[in-house]
């Protein structure tokens, strides 16, 4: 299963034919600046394989997303086991530069959270962003995440601000939560 479509976005699962999309997204140094930097083509292909395997194993991935009106690829958003604690589920959004400033990240994250809480019945979802990524901080706060702590993450020892949102917090945000 995948998240339901939103006002402007549709989601689908990654396929083995999506290498060019994966490269366009994850090999862009500006897109990946706050989570480790641009990947090589091989690393992007490996990430694509990881996403496909994650969906086969766990039923979740960072699903590719497209504009409903044009079919344009705009990035990916989804869920995965958090690397710091596999019992915890993490949400994330990666947007193509062409999609920055359109609030598609918020729309995508709301669709992913609805899927995680309303379809999968998750109790809590975490998310994080690299220090200095003010737009990600604003996005997480707009959809109802609460700051929890800073951590050092990954092989490049990136300082990350972590947030969490519970199912109860999600449901208490009311009817407007799915709007962009």
Tab-separated table of C-alpha atoms in Angstrom:
chain	number	residue	atom	x	y	z
A	1	UNK	CA	0.000	0.000	0.000
A	2	UNK	CA	0.962	3.610	-0.483
A	3	UNK	CA	-0.272	6.928	0.925
A	4	UNK	CA	-3.411	8.278	-0.672
A	5	UNK	CA	-3.185	11.094	-3.173
A	6	UNK	CA	-3.353	14.626	-1.844
A	7	UNK	CA	-4.702	17.751	-3.520
A	8	UNK	CA	-1.639	18.092	-5.768
A	9	UNK	CA	0.350	14.865	-5.327
A	10	UNK	CA	0.179	11.193	-6.183
A	11	UNK	CA	2.457	8.501	-4.799
A	12	UNK	CA	3.598	5.151	-6.143
A	13	UNK	CA	6.243	2.565	-5.314
A	14	UNK	CA	9.769	2.761	-6.716
A	15	UNK	CA	10.532	0.323	-9.532
A	16	UNK	CA	13.774	-0.942	-11.035
A	17	UNK	CA	13.118	1.475	-13.946
A	18	UNK	CA	13.412	4.562	-11.710
A	19	UNK	CA	17.208	4.917	-11.705
A	20	UNK	CA	17.085	8.249	-13.556
A	21	UNK	CA	14.613	9.671	-11.016
A	22	UNK	CA	16.741	8.440	-8.114
A	23	UNK	CA	19.841	10.035	-9.630
A	24	UNK	CA	18.065	13.330	-10.316
A	25	UNK	CA	17.000	13.529	-6.681
A	26	UNK	CA	19.801	12.033	-4.612
A	27	UNK	CA	22.790	13.064	-6.765
A	28	UNK	CA	21.854	16.747	-6.396
A	29	UNK	CA	24.150	18.340	-3.822
A	30	UNK	CA	21.607	21.050	-2.949
A	31	UNK	CA	18.793	18.545	-2.329
A	32	UNK	CA	21.026	16.353	-0.141
A	33	UNK	CA	23.032	19.111	1.551
A	34	UNK	CA	21.519	18.614	5.022
A	35	UNK	CA	21.566	14.817	5.050
A	36	UNK	CA	25.049	13.912	3.890
A	37	UNK	CA	25.619	15.486	0.503
A	38	UNK	CA	25.221	14.309	-3.063
A	39	UNK	CA	25.307	10.595	-3.717
A	40	UNK	CA	27.213	8.989	-6.554
A	41	UNK	CA	25.139	7.291	-9.248
A	42	UNK	CA	25.982	3.948	-7.650
A	43	UNK	CA	24.875	5.171	-4.212
A	44	UNK	CA	21.604	6.496	-5.672
A	45	UNK	CA	20.979	3.108	-7.312
A	46	UNK	CA	21.737	1.395	-4.001
A	47	UNK	CA	19.293	3.724	-2.224
A	48	UNK	CA	16.673	2.864	-4.832
A	49	UNK	CA	17.244	-0.845	-4.139
A	50	UNK	CA	17.029	-0.214	-0.378
A	51	UNK	CA	13.704	1.597	-0.784
A	52	UNK	CA	12.275	-1.239	-2.891
A	53	UNK	CA	13.522	-3.876	-0.428
A	54	UNK	CA	12.157	-1.876	2.519
A	55	UNK	CA	8.715	-1.873	0.987
A	56	UNK	CA	8.872	-5.622	0.318
A	57	UNK	CA	9.996	-6.307	3.897
A	58	UNK	CA	8.127	-3.676	5.922
A	59	UNK	CA	5.443	-2.255	3.634
A	60	UNK	CA	6.905	1.260	3.788
A	61	UNK	CA	9.429	3.304	1.828
A	62	UNK	CA	10.143	6.873	0.805
A	63	UNK	CA	7.629	6.693	-2.082
A	64	UNK	CA	8.266	8.720	-5.247
A	65	UNK	CA	5.705	11.456	-5.717
A	66	UNK	CA	4.393	13.267	-8.745
A	67	UNK	CA	2.240	16.295	-9.489
A	68	UNK	CA	-1.295	15.072	-10.139
A	69	UNK	CA	-1.866	17.595	-12.899
A	70	UNK	CA	1.295	17.033	-14.975
A	71	UNK	CA	2.887	13.798	-13.725
A	72	UNK	CA	6.142	15.653	-13.016
A	73	UNK	CA	8.445	13.900	-10.533
A	74	UNK	CA	8.829	16.170	-7.501
A	75	UNK	CA	10.707	13.978	-4.999
A	76	UNK	CA	9.853	11.341	-2.442
A	77	UNK	CA	8.264	11.124	0.978
A	78	UNK	CA	7.608	8.273	3.300
A	79	UNK	CA	8.371	6.143	6.299
A	80	UNK	CA	11.223	3.887	7.363
A	81	UNK	CA	12.707	2.297	10.454
A	82	UNK	CA	14.743	4.918	12.254
A	83	UNK	CA	18.427	4.032	12.054
A	84	UNK	CA	18.995	4.898	15.716
A	85	UNK	CA	16.180	2.593	16.940
A	86	UNK	CA	14.587	0.098	14.508
A	87	UNK	CA	11.447	-0.107	16.701
A	88	UNK	CA	10.769	3.553	15.881
A	89	UNK	CA	9.383	4.780	12.540
A	90	UNK	CA	10.792	7.911	10.924
A	91	UNK	CA	9.095	10.127	8.332
A	92	UNK	CA	10.920	12.148	5.727
A	93	UNK	CA	10.563	14.197	2.567
A	94	UNK	CA	13.147	14.842	-0.168
A	95	UNK	CA	12.103	17.454	-2.739
A	96	UNK	CA	13.508	18.240	-6.159
A	97	UNK	CA	14.784	21.829	-6.313
A	98	UNK	CA	12.075	22.661	-8.865
A	99	UNK	CA	9.514	21.950	-6.112
A	100	UNK	CA	11.008	24.112	-3.386
A	101	UNK	CA	8.823	26.909	-2.051
A	102	UNK	CA	5.529	25.357	-3.209
A	103	UNK	CA	4.682	23.729	0.148
A	104	UNK	CA	4.634	20.323	-1.506
A	105	UNK	CA	6.745	18.994	1.358
A	106	UNK	CA	3.997	19.859	3.815
A	107	UNK	CA	1.332	18.284	1.648
A	108	UNK	CA	3.457	15.151	1.217
A	109	UNK	CA	4.286	14.879	4.909
A	110	UNK	CA	0.627	15.212	5.878
A	111	UNK	CA	-0.268	12.376	3.472
A	112	UNK	CA	2.533	10.209	4.901
A	113	UNK	CA	1.474	10.905	8.488
A	114	UNK	CA	-2.150	10.097	7.670
A	115	UNK	CA	-0.985	6.791	6.202
A	116	UNK	CA	1.243	6.034	9.203
A	117	UNK	CA	-1.320	6.863	11.864
A	118	UNK	CA	-4.662	6.144	10.200
A	119	UNK	CA	-3.745	3.144	8.019
A	120	UNK	CA	-0.806	1.527	9.827
A	121	UNK	CA	-1.900	2.474	13.348
A	122	UNK	CA	1.543	3.690	14.420
A	123	UNK	CA	1.686	5.178	17.940
A	124	UNK	CA	4.486	7.704	17.260
A	125	UNK	CA	6.526	8.902	14.286
A	126	UNK	CA	9.848	10.756	14.501
A	127	UNK	CA	11.546	13.070	12.014
A	128	UNK	CA	14.712	15.089	11.942
A	129	UNK	CA	16.626	17.706	10.000
A	130	UNK	CA	20.198	18.848	9.783
A	131	UNK	CA	21.087	21.881	11.878
A	132	UNK	CA	20.525	25.040	9.878
A	133	UNK	CA	17.778	23.648	7.666
A	134	UNK	CA	15.240	26.225	8.786
A	135	UNK	CA	12.636	25.266	6.163
A	136	UNK	CA	12.550	21.683	7.438
A	137	UNK	CA	12.179	22.919	11.003
A	138	UNK	CA	9.219	25.110	10.002
A	139	UNK	CA	7.655	22.239	8.062
A	140	UNK	CA	7.868	19.810	10.986
A	141	UNK	CA	6.426	22.358	13.390
A	142	UNK	CA	3.567	23.288	10.992
A	143	UNK	CA	2.355	19.686	10.813
A	144	UNK	CA	2.498	19.204	14.589
A	145	UNK	CA	5.871	17.636	15.412
A	146	UNK	CA	7.423	18.620	18.744
A	147	UNK	CA	11.175	19.020	19.205
A	148	UNK	CA	12.743	16.291	21.358
A	149	UNK	CA	16.547	16.584	21.234
A	150	UNK	CA	19.646	16.945	19.078
A	151	UNK	CA	21.617	13.866	18.038
A	152	UNK	CA	24.749	13.110	16.061
A	153	UNK	CA	23.769	10.962	13.077
A	154	UNK	CA	25.430	8.959	10.321
A	155	UNK	CA	28.948	8.331	9.098
A	156	UNK	CA	29.530	12.066	8.565
A	157	UNK	CA	28.489	12.823	12.179
A	158	UNK	CA	25.796	15.328	11.197
A	159	UNK	CA	24.072	17.173	14.026
A	160	UNK	CA	20.333	16.608	13.647
A	161	UNK	CA	17.365	18.154	15.456
A	162	UNK	CA	14.869	15.390	16.235
A	163	UNK	CA	11.112	15.730	16.560
A	164	UNK	CA	8.220	13.391	17.369
A	165	UNK	CA	4.485	13.348	16.881
A	166	UNK	CA	2.106	10.875	18.520
A	167	UNK	CA	-1.104	9.546	17.034
A	168	UNK	CA	-2.994	11.533	19.677
A	169	UNK	CA	-1.199	14.754	18.743
A	170	UNK	CA	-1.915	14.035	15.067
A	171	UNK	CA	-5.604	13.435	15.645
A	172	UNK	CA	-5.952	16.517	17.862
A	173	UNK	CA	-4.821	18.814	15.054
A	174	UNK	CA	-8.332	18.624	13.638
A	175	UNK	CA	-9.948	18.664	10.217
A	176	UNK	CA	-7.542	21.078	8.526
A	177	UNK	CA	-4.565	18.773	8.905
A	178	UNK	CA	-4.713	17.412	5.356
A	179	UNK	CA	-4.713	20.825	3.676
A	180	UNK	CA	-1.576	22.131	2.043
